[in-house]
Structure formats: C-alpha cells, structure tokens
Amino acid sequence: MNDAQGRRVLVFDTTLRDGEQSPGATMTLEEKLQIAAKLELLGVDVIEAGFPVASPGELECVRAIAGVVKSASVAALCRTRQGDIEAAWEAIREAAHPRLHVFIATSDLHLHHKLRMTRAEVLDEIARGVAACRALCADVEFSAEDATRSDPDFLAEAMAVAVRAGATVLNVPDTVGYAVPHEYGALIARIVAVAGDRAIVSAHCHDDLGLAVANSLAAVAAGARQVECCVNGIGERAGNAALEEVVMALRTRHDALGCETGINPRHLVAVSRLVSDVTGFPMQPNKAIVGRNAFAHESGIHQHGVLTERTTYEIMDPAEVGFATTSLVLGKHSGRHALGARLAELGYEVDGETLADVFARFKALGERKKQVYDEDLRALMSQHAATVAGRFTLRDVRFAGGLQATATGAVTLLCGDEEVSRESAGDGPVDAVLAAIREAAGSSAFLEDYTISAVTGGADAQGRVYVGISDGAIRARGQAAHTDVVVASALAFVDALNGLDRAQQSAIAAVAE
Ligand code: KIV
Ligand code: ZN
C-alpha cells in the first residue's frame, strides 16, 4: 500500500474535530452539516466528525453527520478506553464508510505527566484498544499522540503493535507542531517501513512553528499516503495544516511530489468562505490560495506581466481554486436568472425560496452599491444562511455621533410578537446601538469579541462584522455584512442574540429531559 507506485494521497479533513478545537470555533449541528456537505462536494476522502465521548450532544452531532455523508468515510475519535470506543462506534455505525480513530500518547513526557503509565502499559493499551476497534469496524486508524517528541524506537514499536492488532492507518501526529520537515520526513519513512503493505501512513501536523504544510509535504515525499488537515488551517492553538495549501501544493508541484488527491479544487474558495463565516474567523487578505489578495497584483510590472501572459506571475489559475475569472459580475439591473447562474458558478445551487430571499437582498444591496462583486454575493449567501428564524428581528436602527457629540443609538426590535424600541448613549455609535439592542432584548449578554473587515475594495464596500457574545456560561457568534458598518454591527449582534437564545433553549430542554 505504501509502495512508490501508490500515488494517491487521501485527504482526511478534521475541520469539524481538531478545527473545532480552535478557541472560539464551536459550531452548531446545522453548521457542521453544512460544512460536511461542502467537504463531500470538495471530494475529501475522510471527514473526522468529532469526539463522541465528549458529550451526548457531540455524539448526536457525529451520528447526524454519519447519517448524511455518503461518499467520504466518517471518522470518530476515541481514546483507547472501552467507553470511548463504544461511544465512537455508536455514533458512526450507520455511516456508509465508518472509521474508528483511536489514539494514545507515546512520548515519555505524556506517559509520565499525563497518562502516568509505563511504556509496557501503553503497548498493552494499544493492542487492546486497536483490537477492540477492529472487532467493531474494518477501518481503524491508530494515532500515537505526540509522536514527534516520542523516542523513535518506542514509536516504531508502538506502531508495530497497532498494525498487528489490526490498524489500517498509522497516524504520526506532530501534536505540538515541533517537527521540522527533514526530521518529520525521516520519521514517516521509518513508520512506512513498519507498516509495509498492511497499513497506510498518515501525517497530522500542527502549525506552532508555521511548518504544518511543509511537514505534511515532507511526509508525502517520504511515503505518507494520507494527510490530515483543516480548511483555512484552523485548529488547536496555531492550527493544523491548511487543506487548501496542501492540496494545491500537491497539484501545482506534481512534478516535484508526484502525488494526486481526489479534491476538486474549484470548491476550495467556497468551502473556505463557509468555514470562515461559521467560525467567525475572518480570512487574512494574503492567505495562500483562498485569501482575497492571493491573486491580486499591485505593482505595475506585475500587472503588465500578468496582462501579457498570466503565468509570468501566477503559478495557479485563480479559476482553478474557485475564484471568478472576472470579479465584476452583476449590478442592480441584473435579473434573478443571472443571479442564480452566477451563484451556481460560485458553487451555490439555489432556487425557490432561497433564491427569492437572496435576490431580494441582492436588489437591496444593488441600490446601495453600484458594483456587486463575487465576494458580495458570498456575503449575501452567508447572510441568508444566518437567517434561521430567531426570536429577535431588527426592525429599525438609527444613530448619531461625531467628534464633539456623544454617540446615541435607537433601535426597534421585534422580540417574539412584541415590538420594543429603546435608545441609548455609548462610546461611539456601534456601542450605543448595541446597548440599545441589549436593552430592547432584555439581555445581559456581553460582547466578547468584535471584528470588522471589508468584503471587497472601494469606499462603498460592505463591511462584514463578526461578533462573539456570552451570557457568562454560553457563548454564541453572529455575523452580518452591510454597506453601513453600524448597521452591519447591529445585525451581527442580533444574529448572535438569536444564537444565544437557541443555545439557552436547548440547554434548558436538556436539563428538563
Ligand atoms: O494533534 C493530535 O495529536 C491529535 C490526535 C488526537 C490525532 O489531534
Ligand atoms: Zn491534532
């Protein structure tokens, strides 16, 4: 399986598990299902859906994802403990292609300080845990947590035990992002030799030193045939290897690495935007592959070169990863059909009520903004996705402020069936408006974070606002885009209040059960 002829690299996406471990990236079930559908469309081989033993809610989430994903494998993470394994299996047993992903640490540091186990005990635990997984599921991945800080001889022994117990994938996590490429490649080569043709070897790299993608590519060069990654490189601490970067490096430098994935790169931008919206982590403009500026040319020399011959300064075609060939698309006179067709080109299949809603938003935007770009359309789509009927609806918002004046805000909010109007002063119009909304909603939620970015360039660009709020126990996120940033802030805050309300209702229901 690891022979040099096997050139297909499996893409194992862990956005919904390791990615969700990014501080502040908790996702709802609906959001996870949306992302899973896009990942399947993208062509990933494995979707790691979660860690079912963590909570009954997490188990249900993984089960729901396992129920809808058809072409990709669905993996559930578990420790070697029997209870973990049973919860993980319970969650994925109905999947079309289930995979159990079992792990235990192998570094002396973890054995001593965390597990309080001897090496011999860990080997026993691996043999028992992997065999227990294999008794349930034909596809079993074993991960040696903190592999890169483990004694390589012990790691090789642990992997040999796992493969004898039936593991079909051996994963070598660089859990703390400590490895450097040549060293990680050598470690992978050693484990490839242990695996022989009984298992494939997988790379799982964290980005603490900014080397996650480089290490993943070194692993592929050394014989790894699975790469674990997250969309936009999100994940624990500094994140995981970015899926879009690994995939496009393998594709663009096929001459150097000689391997292929099953990914259709045209969906990369759409899935990246979705994950950014859902997590509330705005995309840095210069982000490789999917950032707004990834294909923008500023210097005159570069612009001239690209206009004469694109490949002078572009190693990839922007259309290949899902950017439009032309960025100016529609205006206020464009019709519903043109909008639907453009959205389909961007990877959104919309019709019926969804198209009607997005079209109404598009027309309203067209009144405020002469040119509607693809990024604006993506923002409209995420606004539409965020409009799950909630308890609160913003009916009106007014505000005033200035260099010498105290800022004031006034809002009318529909709270259930009741219309409530409130006014407030604040430290700037955003603060004043949010205070008025909080009062109207009768909420004590406080703002934990607030981010604003321009959707496109130009003075009439929409501002996209992400907010994170909390009531002390529960956190929720909201987002919105509008050409007026104060209005965008108000809409994002109301979106977050609806999220908080839904989370509070389900917490109450869970207690009542
Ligand atoms: O980073 C890590 O070690 C992990 C394992 C659980 C695979 O995420
Ligand atoms: Zn990890």
Coordinates of C-alpha atoms and ligand atoms in Angstrom, one line a residue:
M1 CA 0.0 0.0 0.0
N2 CA 2.9 2.3 0.6
D3 CA 4.8 1.4 -2.5
A4 CA 6.2 4.2 -4.6
Q5 CA 3.6 3.4 -7.3
G6 CA 0.7 4.2 -4.9
R7 CA 0.5 7.9 -5.8
R8 CA -3.0 8.7 -4.5
V9 CA -2.9 10.7 -1.2
L10 CA -6.0 10.5 0.9
V11 CA -7.3 13.8 2.3
F12 CA -8.5 13.4 5.8
D13 CA -10.4 16.6 6.9
T14 CA -10.6 17.3 10.6
T15 CA -12.1 20.8 10.4
L16 CA -15.1 19.5 12.4
R17 CA -13.0 17.9 15.2
D18 CA -9.4 19.4 15.5
G19 CA -10.7 22.5 13.7
E20 CA -13.5 22.9 16.2
Q21 CA -10.8 22.8 19.0
S22 CA -9.7 26.3 17.9
P23 CA -10.6 28.6 20.7
G24 CA -13.9 30.2 19.9
A25 CA -14.8 28.0 16.9
T26 CA -17.6 26.0 18.4
M27 CA -20.1 25.1 15.7
T28 CA -23.8 24.2 15.8
L29 CA -25.1 20.9 14.3
E30 CA -26.6 22.8 11.3
E31 CA -23.2 24.5 10.7
K32 CA -21.4 21.2 10.9
L33 CA -23.9 19.6 8.5
Q34 CA -23.4 22.5 6.1
I35 CA -19.6 22.1 6.2
A36 CA -19.8 18.3 5.9
A37 CA -21.9 18.7 2.7
K38 CA -19.3 21.1 1.2
L39 CA -16.4 18.8 2.2
E40 CA -18.1 15.9 0.4
L41 CA -18.6 18.0 -2.7
L42 CA -14.9 19.0 -2.5
G43 CA -14.0 15.4 -2.6
V44 CA -12.3 14.8 0.7
D45 CA -11.7 11.1 1.5
V46 CA -12.4 11.2 5.2
I47 CA -14.4 13.6 7.4
E48 CA -13.5 13.4 11.0
A49 CA -16.8 14.4 12.6
G50 CA -15.9 14.7 16.3
F51 CA -15.1 13.1 19.6
P52 CA -18.3 11.4 20.6
V53 CA -17.5 10.6 24.2
A54 CA -17.1 14.3 25.0
S55 CA -20.8 14.8 25.5
P56 CA -24.2 13.3 24.4
G57 CA -24.6 16.4 22.2
E58 CA -21.3 15.7 20.4
L59 CA -22.3 12.0 19.9
E60 CA -25.6 13.1 18.3
C61 CA -23.8 15.6 16.1
V62 CA -21.4 12.9 14.8
R63 CA -24.3 10.5 14.3
A64 CA -26.2 13.1 12.3
I65 CA -23.1 13.7 10.1
A66 CA -22.6 10.0 9.7
G67 CA -26.2 9.7 8.6
V68 CA -25.9 12.1 5.6
V69 CA -22.3 11.7 4.3
K70 CA -22.3 9.1 1.5
S71 CA -19.1 9.1 -0.5
A72 CA -16.5 10.0 2.2
S73 CA -15.6 7.9 5.2
V74 CA -16.8 9.4 8.5
A75 CA -14.3 9.1 11.3
A76 CA -15.0 9.4 15.1
L77 CA -12.1 9.9 17.5
C78 CA -11.7 7.9 20.7
R79 CA -9.1 7.1 23.3
T80 CA -8.2 3.5 23.9
R81 CA -10.8 3.3 26.8
Q82 CA -13.7 0.9 26.1
G83 CA -16.3 3.6 26.9
D84 CA -14.7 6.0 24.3
I85 CA -14.6 3.2 21.7
E86 CA -18.3 2.3 22.3
A87 CA -19.4 5.9 22.1
A88 CA -17.5 6.5 18.9
W89 CA -18.9 3.3 17.3
E90 CA -22.4 4.2 18.4
A91 CA -22.0 7.5 16.6
I92 CA -20.7 6.2 13.3
R93 CA -22.1 2.6 13.0
E94 CA -24.7 3.7 10.4
A95 CA -22.2 5.6 8.3
A96 CA -21.7 4.4 4.7
H97 CA -18.0 4.2 5.4
P98 CA -17.3 4.3 9.1
R99 CA -13.8 4.7 10.6
L100 CA -12.7 4.5 14.2
H101 CA -9.8 6.7 15.0
V102 CA -8.2 5.6 18.3
F103 CA -5.3 7.4 20.0
I104 CA -2.9 7.3 22.9
A105 CA 0.2 9.3 23.6
T106 CA 3.6 7.7 23.1
S107 CA 6.1 10.4 24.3
D108 CA 7.7 9.9 27.7
L109 CA 6.6 13.4 28.6
H110 CA 2.9 12.4 28.1
L111 CA 3.4 9.0 29.7
H112 CA 4.9 10.5 32.8
H113 CA 2.9 13.7 33.3
K114 CA -0.5 12.9 31.7
L115 CA -1.1 9.1 31.5
R116 CA 1.0 8.0 34.4
M117 CA 1.7 4.8 32.6
T118 CA 4.8 2.8 31.7
R119 CA 5.8 2.1 28.1
A120 CA 4.8 -1.5 28.6
E121 CA 1.3 -0.5 29.8
V122 CA 0.9 1.8 26.8
L123 CA 1.8 -1.0 24.4
D124 CA -0.8 -3.2 26.1
E125 CA -3.3 -0.5 25.9
I126 CA -2.6 0.0 22.1
A127 CA -3.0 -3.8 21.5
R128 CA -6.3 -3.9 23.4
G129 CA -7.7 -0.6 22.1
V130 CA -7.0 -1.2 18.5
A131 CA -8.2 -4.8 18.6
A132 CA -11.4 -3.6 20.3
C133 CA -11.9 -1.1 17.5
R134 CA -11.2 -3.8 14.9
A135 CA -13.8 -6.0 16.4
L136 CA -16.4 -3.4 15.6
C137 CA -15.1 -1.7 12.4
A138 CA -13.0 -2.7 9.4
D139 CA -11.3 0.7 9.1
V140 CA -9.3 1.6 12.1
E141 CA -6.8 4.5 12.4
F142 CA -4.3 4.5 15.2
S143 CA -2.7 7.8 16.3
A144 CA 0.4 8.0 18.5
E145 CA -0.2 11.4 20.1
D146 CA 2.9 13.5 20.5
A147 CA 4.7 11.1 18.1
T148 CA 7.3 13.7 17.1
R149 CA 8.6 14.0 20.7
S150 CA 8.5 10.3 21.3
D151 CA 11.5 8.0 21.4
P152 CA 11.6 6.9 17.7
D153 CA 12.4 3.3 18.7
F154 CA 9.4 3.2 21.0
L155 CA 7.2 4.9 18.5
A156 CA 8.1 2.2 15.9
E157 CA 7.4 -0.5 18.5
A158 CA 4.0 1.1 19.3
M159 CA 3.1 1.3 15.6
A160 CA 4.1 -2.3 15.1
V161 CA 1.8 -3.3 17.9
A162 CA -1.0 -1.3 16.4
V163 CA -0.6 -2.8 13.0
R164 CA -0.5 -6.3 14.4
A165 CA -3.8 -5.6 16.3
G166 CA -5.4 -4.6 13.0
A167 CA -4.9 -0.9 12.4
T168 CA -5.4 0.0 8.8
V169 CA -3.9 3.5 9.1
L170 CA -1.0 4.6 11.2
N171 CA -1.0 8.3 12.0
V172 CA 2.1 10.2 13.2
P173 CA 0.8 13.4 14.8
D174 CA 3.1 16.3 15.3
T175 CA 0.8 17.2 18.2
V176 CA 2.6 20.3 19.3
G177 CA 4.0 21.5 16.0
Y178 CA 7.6 20.7 17.0
A179 CA 8.9 18.9 14.0
V180 CA 11.0 20.3 11.1
P181 CA 10.5 18.9 7.6
H182 CA 13.6 16.7 7.1
E183 CA 13.2 15.2 10.5
Y184 CA 9.5 14.6 10.1
G185 CA 10.1 13.0 6.7
A186 CA 12.6 10.6 8.2
L187 CA 10.3 9.6 11.0
I188 CA 7.5 9.0 8.4
A189 CA 9.8 6.9 6.3
R190 CA 10.6 4.7 9.4
I191 CA 6.9 4.2 10.1
V192 CA 6.2 3.4 6.4
A193 CA 8.7 0.6 6.7
V194 CA 6.9 -0.7 9.9
A195 CA 3.6 -0.5 8.1
G196 CA 4.7 -2.4 5.0
D197 CA 1.7 -3.2 2.9
R198 CA -0.6 -3.7 5.9
A199 CA -1.5 -0.1 6.6
I200 CA -1.1 3.4 5.1
V201 CA 0.8 6.0 7.0
S202 CA -0.8 9.4 7.8
A203 CA 0.6 12.9 8.6
H204 CA -1.1 15.1 11.1
C205 CA 0.8 18.4 11.6
H206 CA 0.1 21.4 13.8
D207 CA 1.4 24.8 12.9
D208 CA 3.1 26.1 16.0
L209 CA 6.3 26.9 14.1
G210 CA 4.4 27.7 10.9
L211 CA 5.6 24.4 9.4
A212 CA 2.5 22.3 9.2
V213 CA 2.1 22.3 5.5
A214 CA 5.9 21.9 4.8
N215 CA 6.0 19.0 7.2
S216 CA 2.9 17.4 5.6
L217 CA 4.6 17.6 2.2
A218 CA 7.8 16.1 3.6
A219 CA 5.7 13.3 4.9
V220 CA 4.1 12.7 1.5
A221 CA 7.6 12.7 -0.1
A222 CA 8.6 10.1 2.5
G223 CA 5.7 7.8 1.7
A224 CA 2.7 9.0 3.7
R225 CA -0.5 8.4 1.8
Q226 CA -2.9 10.3 4.0
V227 CA -2.7 13.9 5.0
E228 CA -4.8 15.3 7.9
C229 CA -5.8 18.9 7.6
C230 CA -8.3 21.6 8.3
V231 CA -9.9 24.2 6.0
N232 CA -8.2 27.6 6.4
G233 CA -5.7 25.8 8.7
I234 CA -7.9 26.3 11.8
G235 CA -7.3 24.0 14.8
E236 CA -5.9 23.7 18.3
R237 CA -3.6 26.7 19.1
A238 CA -1.8 27.8 15.9
G239 CA -4.0 25.4 13.9
N240 CA -3.5 22.4 11.6
A241 CA -2.1 22.1 8.1
A242 CA -4.3 24.1 5.8
L243 CA -6.2 21.7 3.5
E244 CA -6.2 24.2 0.5
E245 CA -2.5 24.7 0.8
V246 CA -1.6 21.0 0.9
V247 CA -3.9 20.2 -1.9
M248 CA -2.7 23.0 -4.2
A249 CA 0.9 22.3 -3.4
L250 CA 0.5 18.7 -4.4
R251 CA -1.4 19.7 -7.5
T252 CA 0.8 22.6 -8.6
R253 CA 4.1 20.8 -7.8
H254 CA 3.1 17.4 -9.1
D255 CA 6.4 17.5 -10.9
A256 CA 8.2 17.5 -7.6
L257 CA 6.0 15.3 -5.4
G258 CA 4.3 13.1 -8.0
C259 CA 1.1 12.5 -6.0
E260 CA -2.6 13.2 -6.5
T261 CA -5.6 13.8 -4.3
G262 CA -9.3 13.4 -5.2
I263 CA -10.1 17.0 -4.5
N264 CA -11.9 19.2 -6.9
P265 CA -10.1 22.5 -6.3
R266 CA -12.9 24.6 -7.8
H267 CA -14.8 24.3 -4.5
L268 CA -11.8 25.5 -2.3
V269 CA -12.8 29.2 -2.1
A270 CA -16.5 28.3 -1.4
V271 CA -15.6 25.9 1.4
S272 CA -13.0 28.3 2.8
R273 CA -15.6 31.2 2.9
L274 CA -18.2 28.9 4.6
V275 CA -15.7 27.9 7.3
S276 CA -14.7 31.5 7.8
D277 CA -18.3 32.5 8.2
V278 CA -19.2 29.7 10.5
T279 CA -16.3 30.1 12.8
G280 CA -16.2 33.9 12.7
F281 CA -12.5 33.9 11.8
P282 CA -12.1 36.4 9.1
M283 CA -9.7 35.4 6.3
Q284 CA -6.4 37.3 6.2
P285 CA -6.2 39.0 2.8
N286 CA -2.9 37.5 1.9
K287 CA -3.9 33.9 3.0
A288 CA -2.3 31.5 0.4
I289 CA -4.8 30.0 -2.1
V290 CA -8.0 31.5 -0.8
G291 CA -7.2 35.0 0.6
R292 CA -8.7 38.0 -1.2
N293 CA -5.2 39.1 -2.4
A294 CA -3.9 35.6 -3.2
F295 CA -4.2 36.5 -6.9
A296 CA -4.1 40.3 -6.7
H297 CA -1.2 42.1 -8.4
E298 CA -0.3 45.5 -7.1
S299 CA 2.9 46.5 -8.8
G300 CA 2.8 47.9 -12.3
I301 CA 5.4 45.5 -13.5
H302 CA 3.5 42.5 -12.2
Q303 CA 0.2 43.8 -13.6
H304 CA 1.7 44.3 -17.0
G305 CA 3.3 40.8 -16.9
V306 CA 0.0 39.1 -16.0
L307 CA -1.9 41.0 -18.6
T308 CA 0.6 39.9 -21.3
E309 CA 1.0 36.4 -20.1
R310 CA -0.7 35.2 -16.8
T311 CA 1.9 32.7 -15.9
T312 CA 4.6 35.3 -15.6
Y313 CA 3.5 36.0 -12.0
E314 CA 0.8 33.4 -11.4
I315 CA 1.7 29.7 -10.6
M316 CA -2.0 28.8 -10.4
D317 CA -5.0 29.9 -12.3
P318 CA -7.4 31.7 -9.9
A319 CA -10.3 30.0 -11.6
E320 CA -8.8 26.6 -10.7
V321 CA -9.5 27.2 -7.0
G322 CA -12.9 28.8 -7.5
F323 CA -12.2 32.5 -7.9
A324 CA -14.2 34.0 -10.7
T325 CA -12.3 34.8 -13.9
T326 CA -13.9 38.2 -13.8
S327 CA -14.5 39.8 -10.5
L328 CA -17.1 42.4 -11.6
V329 CA -20.3 40.4 -12.0
L330 CA -23.7 41.9 -11.5
G331 CA -25.5 45.2 -10.9
K332 CA -28.8 46.4 -9.7
H333 CA -30.4 45.8 -13.1
S334 CA -29.4 42.1 -13.2
G335 CA -32.2 39.7 -13.0
R336 CA -33.0 36.7 -10.9
H337 CA -31.8 34.3 -13.6
A338 CA -28.4 36.0 -13.9
L339 CA -28.0 35.9 -10.1
G340 CA -28.9 32.2 -9.9
A341 CA -26.4 31.4 -12.7
R342 CA -23.6 33.4 -11.1
L343 CA -24.2 31.8 -7.7
A344 CA -24.1 28.4 -9.3
E345 CA -20.7 29.3 -10.8
L346 CA -19.6 30.2 -7.3
G347 CA -20.7 26.8 -6.1
Y348 CA -24.1 27.7 -4.5
E349 CA -27.1 25.8 -6.0
V350 CA -30.0 27.9 -5.1
D351 CA -33.6 28.0 -6.2
G352 CA -37.2 28.5 -4.9
E353 CA -37.5 30.5 -1.7
T354 CA -33.7 30.6 -1.1
L355 CA -33.2 32.3 -4.5
A356 CA -36.1 34.7 -3.8
D357 CA -34.6 35.7 -0.5
V358 CA -31.1 36.1 -1.8
F359 CA -32.5 38.0 -4.8
A360 CA -34.3 40.5 -2.5
R361 CA -31.1 41.0 -0.6
F362 CA -29.1 41.4 -3.8
K363 CA -31.6 44.1 -5.1
A364 CA -31.3 46.0 -1.8
L365 CA -27.5 45.8 -2.0
G366 CA -27.6 47.0 -5.6
E367 CA -29.4 50.1 -4.5
R368 CA -26.6 51.0 -2.1
K369 CA -23.6 49.7 -4.2
K370 CA -23.0 50.2 -7.9
Q371 CA -21.0 47.1 -8.5
V372 CA -21.8 43.8 -6.9
Y373 CA -18.8 41.5 -6.8
D374 CA -18.5 37.8 -6.2
E375 CA -17.4 38.4 -2.6
D376 CA -20.6 40.5 -2.1
L377 CA -22.6 37.5 -3.3
R378 CA -20.8 35.2 -1.0
A379 CA -21.6 37.6 1.9
L380 CA -25.3 37.6 0.8
M381 CA -25.3 33.8 0.9
S382 CA -23.8 33.7 4.4
Q383 CA -26.4 36.3 5.5
H384 CA -29.1 34.1 4.1
A385 CA -27.7 31.1 5.9
A386 CA -27.6 33.1 9.1
T387 CA -31.3 34.0 8.8
V388 CA -32.6 31.0 10.7
A389 CA -35.9 32.2 12.1
G390 CA -35.0 33.6 15.6
R391 CA -36.7 35.3 18.5
F392 CA -35.3 38.7 17.6
T393 CA -35.6 40.7 14.4
L394 CA -34.1 44.1 13.9
R395 CA -36.9 46.4 12.5
D396 CA -35.0 49.7 12.5
V397 CA -31.8 51.2 13.7
R398 CA -30.8 54.9 13.9
F399 CA -27.7 56.5 15.3
A400 CA -25.7 59.7 15.6
G401 CA -22.3 60.7 16.8
G402 CA -19.3 62.9 15.9
L403 CA -16.0 64.3 17.1
Q404 CA -17.7 66.6 19.7
A405 CA -21.0 64.8 20.3
T406 CA -22.0 61.9 22.5
A407 CA -23.0 59.0 20.3
T408 CA -26.6 57.8 20.5
G409 CA -28.4 54.8 19.1
A410 CA -32.1 53.9 18.8
V411 CA -33.5 50.6 17.7
T412 CA -36.8 48.9 17.2
L413 CA -36.6 45.2 17.8
L414 CA -39.2 42.5 17.3
C415 CA -38.9 40.2 20.3
G416 CA -41.2 37.3 19.6
D417 CA -44.5 39.1 18.8
E418 CA -43.7 42.2 20.7
E419 CA -42.1 45.3 19.1
V420 CA -39.8 47.1 21.5
S421 CA -38.0 50.4 20.9
R422 CA -35.1 51.6 23.0
E423 CA -32.5 54.4 22.9
S424 CA -29.0 54.5 24.4
A425 CA -25.9 56.6 24.5
G426 CA -22.5 55.0 24.1
D427 CA -18.8 55.2 23.4
G428 CA -19.3 55.6 19.6
P429 CA -22.4 54.7 17.5
V430 CA -21.7 50.9 17.5
D431 CA -21.5 50.8 21.3
A432 CA -24.7 53.0 21.6
V433 CA -26.6 50.8 19.1
L434 CA -25.6 47.5 20.7
A435 CA -26.5 48.9 24.2
A436 CA -30.0 49.8 22.8
I437 CA -30.4 46.3 21.3
R438 CA -29.3 44.7 24.6
E439 CA -31.9 46.7 26.5
A440 CA -34.7 46.1 23.9
A441 CA -34.0 42.3 24.1
G442 CA -33.7 42.4 27.9
S443 CA -30.4 40.6 27.5
S444 CA -27.4 40.7 29.8
A445 CA -25.1 39.2 27.1
F446 CA -21.8 41.0 26.8
L447 CA -19.6 41.4 23.8
E448 CA -16.5 39.1 23.9
D449 CA -15.1 39.9 20.5
Y450 CA -15.8 42.1 17.6
T451 CA -14.1 42.0 14.2
I452 CA -14.8 44.1 11.1
S453 CA -13.4 43.6 7.6
A454 CA -14.2 44.9 4.2
V455 CA -15.9 42.4 1.9
T456 CA -14.4 44.0 -1.2
G457 CA -12.3 47.0 -2.0
G458 CA -13.7 50.6 -2.6
A459 CA -15.3 53.2 -0.4
D460 CA -18.7 51.7 -1.0
A461 CA -17.5 48.2 0.1
Q462 CA -19.7 46.2 2.5
G463 CA -18.3 45.9 6.0
R464 CA -18.5 42.4 7.4
V465 CA -18.8 42.3 11.2
Y466 CA -18.3 39.2 13.3
V467 CA -19.3 39.3 17.0
G468 CA -18.9 36.8 19.8
I469 CA -21.1 37.2 22.8
S470 CA -21.6 35.4 26.1
D471 CA -24.1 35.3 28.9
G472 CA -21.3 34.0 31.2
A473 CA -22.0 30.4 30.6
I474 CA -22.9 30.1 27.0
R475 CA -21.2 31.7 24.0
A476 CA -22.7 32.5 20.6
R477 CA -21.5 34.1 17.4
G478 CA -23.2 36.3 14.9
Q479 CA -22.2 37.9 11.6
A480 CA -23.6 40.3 9.0
A481 CA -22.5 42.4 6.1
H482 CA -23.8 45.8 5.1
T483 CA -22.5 48.9 3.4
D484 CA -23.0 50.7 6.7
V485 CA -20.8 49.2 9.3
V486 CA -23.0 50.3 12.2
V487 CA -26.0 48.6 10.6
A488 CA -23.8 45.5 10.0
S489 CA -22.8 45.6 13.7
A490 CA -26.4 45.8 14.8
L491 CA -27.5 42.9 12.5
A492 CA -24.5 40.8 13.6
F493 CA -25.3 41.4 17.3
V494 CA -29.0 40.4 16.7
D495 CA -27.8 37.3 14.9
A496 CA -25.6 36.4 17.9
L497 CA -28.5 37.1 20.3
N498 CA -30.7 34.6 18.3
G499 CA -27.8 32.0 18.5
L500 CA -27.5 32.6 22.3
D501 CA -31.3 32.3 22.7
R502 CA -31.3 28.9 20.7
A503 CA -28.4 27.6 22.8
Q504 CA -30.1 28.7 26.1
Q505 CA -33.4 27.0 25.0
S506 CA -31.6 23.7 24.2
A507 CA -29.7 23.8 27.4
I508 CA -33.0 24.2 29.3
A509 CA -34.6 21.4 27.3
A510 CA -31.6 19.1 28.0
V511 CA -31.9 19.8 31.8
A512 CA -35.7 19.1 31.6
E513 CA -35.2 15.7 29.9
Ligands
KIV1 O1 -2.7 16.5 17.4 C1 -3.0 15.3 17.8 O2 -2.2 14.6 18.3 C2 -4.4 14.9 17.5 C3 -4.6 13.4 17.7 C4 -5.8 13.1 18.5 C5 -4.7 12.8 16.3 O3 -5.2 15.6 17.1
ZN2 ZN -4.3 17.5 16.2

